[in-house]
Amino acid sequence: MLYHVAMTVNLPADMDPAVAAQIKAEEKAYSQALQKEGVWRHIWRVSGLYENVSIFDCRDHEHLHEVLMGLPLYPYMDISVTPLNRHPSSIHPGDQ
């Protein structure tokens, strides 16, 4: 199943910079591993914001939940999820 996921990161202003750097490094490694697995299919930065828009390919809602809960930045995120269905006019057979 494909999901459109919008994520906004809200790190506390008083967070220790070393802690923030460590969490960001863990987040990058986790997200890149998911991309290599094909779970995190697309990621785009929203210009001017600490926000991204992504497409996830998960087995089901529970799998998506597990993936998102595993994000090191999860405790500092506002997340919006929209399940997607293939559009009948799409010419791309892989959009499923």
CSV table of C-alpha atoms in Angstrom, one decimal:
chain,number,residue,atom,x,y,z
A,1,MET,CA,0.0,0.0,0.0
A,2,LEU,CA,1.2,3.5,-0.8
A,3,TYR,CA,1.0,6.3,1.7
A,4,HIS,CA,1.5,10.1,1.3
A,5,VAL,CA,3.2,11.2,4.6
A,6,ALA,CA,3.9,14.8,5.5
A,7,MET,CA,6.3,15.3,8.4
A,8,THR,CA,7.1,18.5,10.3
A,9,VAL,CA,10.0,18.4,12.7
A,10,ASN,CA,9.8,20.5,15.9
A,11,LEU,CA,13.0,20.1,17.8
A,12,PRO,CA,12.9,22.0,21.2
A,13,ALA,CA,14.8,25.3,21.0
A,14,ASP,CA,16.8,24.3,24.1
A,15,MET,CA,17.8,20.9,22.9
A,16,ASP,CA,21.5,20.2,23.3
A,17,PRO,CA,23.1,20.6,19.8
A,18,ALA,CA,25.1,17.4,20.2
A,19,VAL,CA,21.9,15.5,21.1
A,20,ALA,CA,20.2,17.0,18.1
A,21,ALA,CA,23.1,16.1,15.8
A,22,GLN,CA,23.1,12.5,17.1
A,23,ILE,CA,19.3,12.1,16.5
A,24,LYS,CA,19.6,13.6,13.0
A,25,ALA,CA,22.4,11.2,12.1
A,26,GLU,CA,20.3,8.2,13.3
A,27,GLU,CA,17.3,9.5,11.4
A,28,LYS,CA,19.4,9.8,8.2
A,29,ALA,CA,20.7,6.3,8.5
A,30,TYR,CA,17.3,4.8,9.3
A,31,SER,CA,15.6,6.7,6.4
A,32,GLN,CA,18.3,5.7,3.9
A,33,ALA,CA,18.0,2.0,5.0
A,34,LEU,CA,14.2,2.2,4.4
A,35,GLN,CA,14.9,3.8,1.0
A,36,LYS,CA,17.2,1.0,0.0
A,37,GLU,CA,14.6,-1.6,1.1
A,38,GLY,CA,12.0,0.2,-1.1
A,39,VAL,CA,9.8,1.1,1.9
A,40,TRP,CA,10.5,4.8,1.7
A,41,ARG,CA,10.0,5.3,-2.1
A,42,HIS,CA,10.3,9.1,-2.3
A,43,ILE,CA,11.3,12.0,-0.1
A,44,TRP,CA,11.1,15.7,-0.9
A,45,ARG,CA,12.1,18.6,1.3
A,46,VAL,CA,9.5,21.4,1.6
A,47,SER,CA,11.4,24.6,0.8
A,48,GLY,CA,12.0,26.9,3.7
A,49,LEU,CA,10.6,24.5,6.3
A,50,TYR,CA,11.9,21.7,8.5
A,51,GLU,CA,9.4,19.5,6.8
A,52,ASN,CA,9.2,16.7,4.2
A,53,VAL,CA,6.7,15.0,2.0
A,54,SER,CA,7.2,11.3,1.4
A,55,ILE,CA,5.8,8.3,-0.3
A,56,PHE,CA,5.9,5.0,1.7
A,57,ASP,CA,5.2,1.5,0.3
A,58,CYS,CA,4.1,-0.6,3.3
A,59,ARG,CA,2.4,-4.0,3.6
A,60,ASP,CA,-0.5,-2.4,5.6
A,61,HIS,CA,-1.4,0.3,8.1
A,62,GLU,CA,0.3,-1.5,10.9
A,63,HIS,CA,3.6,-1.7,9.0
A,64,LEU,CA,3.5,2.0,8.3
A,65,HIS,CA,2.8,2.7,12.0
A,66,GLU,CA,5.9,0.6,12.9
A,67,VAL,CA,8.1,2.4,10.4
A,68,LEU,CA,7.0,5.8,11.5
A,69,MET,CA,7.3,5.0,15.2
A,70,GLY,CA,10.9,3.8,14.5
A,71,LEU,CA,11.9,7.2,13.3
A,72,PRO,CA,14.4,8.7,15.7
A,73,LEU,CA,12.8,12.1,15.2
A,74,TYR,CA,9.3,10.7,15.8
A,75,PRO,CA,8.9,12.2,19.2
A,76,TYR,CA,9.4,15.7,17.7
A,77,MET,CA,7.2,15.3,14.6
A,78,ASP,CA,3.8,16.3,13.5
A,79,ILE,CA,2.8,13.6,10.9
A,80,SER,CA,-0.1,13.5,8.5
A,81,VAL,CA,-0.9,10.3,6.6
A,82,THR,CA,-3.0,9.8,3.5
A,83,PRO,CA,-3.5,6.3,2.0
A,84,LEU,CA,-3.2,6.3,-1.8
A,85,ASN,CA,-4.8,4.3,-4.5
A,86,ARG,CA,-3.6,3.9,-8.1
A,87,HIS,CA,-5.4,6.3,-10.4
A,88,PRO,CA,-7.2,4.5,-13.3
A,89,SER,CA,-5.7,7.1,-15.7
A,90,SER,CA,-2.1,6.4,-14.7
A,91,ILE,CA,0.2,5.0,-17.4
A,92,HIS,CA,2.7,3.8,-14.8
A,93,PRO,CA,2.0,0.1,-13.9
A,94,GLY,CA,4.3,0.3,-10.8
A,95,ASP,CA,2.0,2.9,-9.1
A,96,GLN,CA,0.3,0.3,-7.0
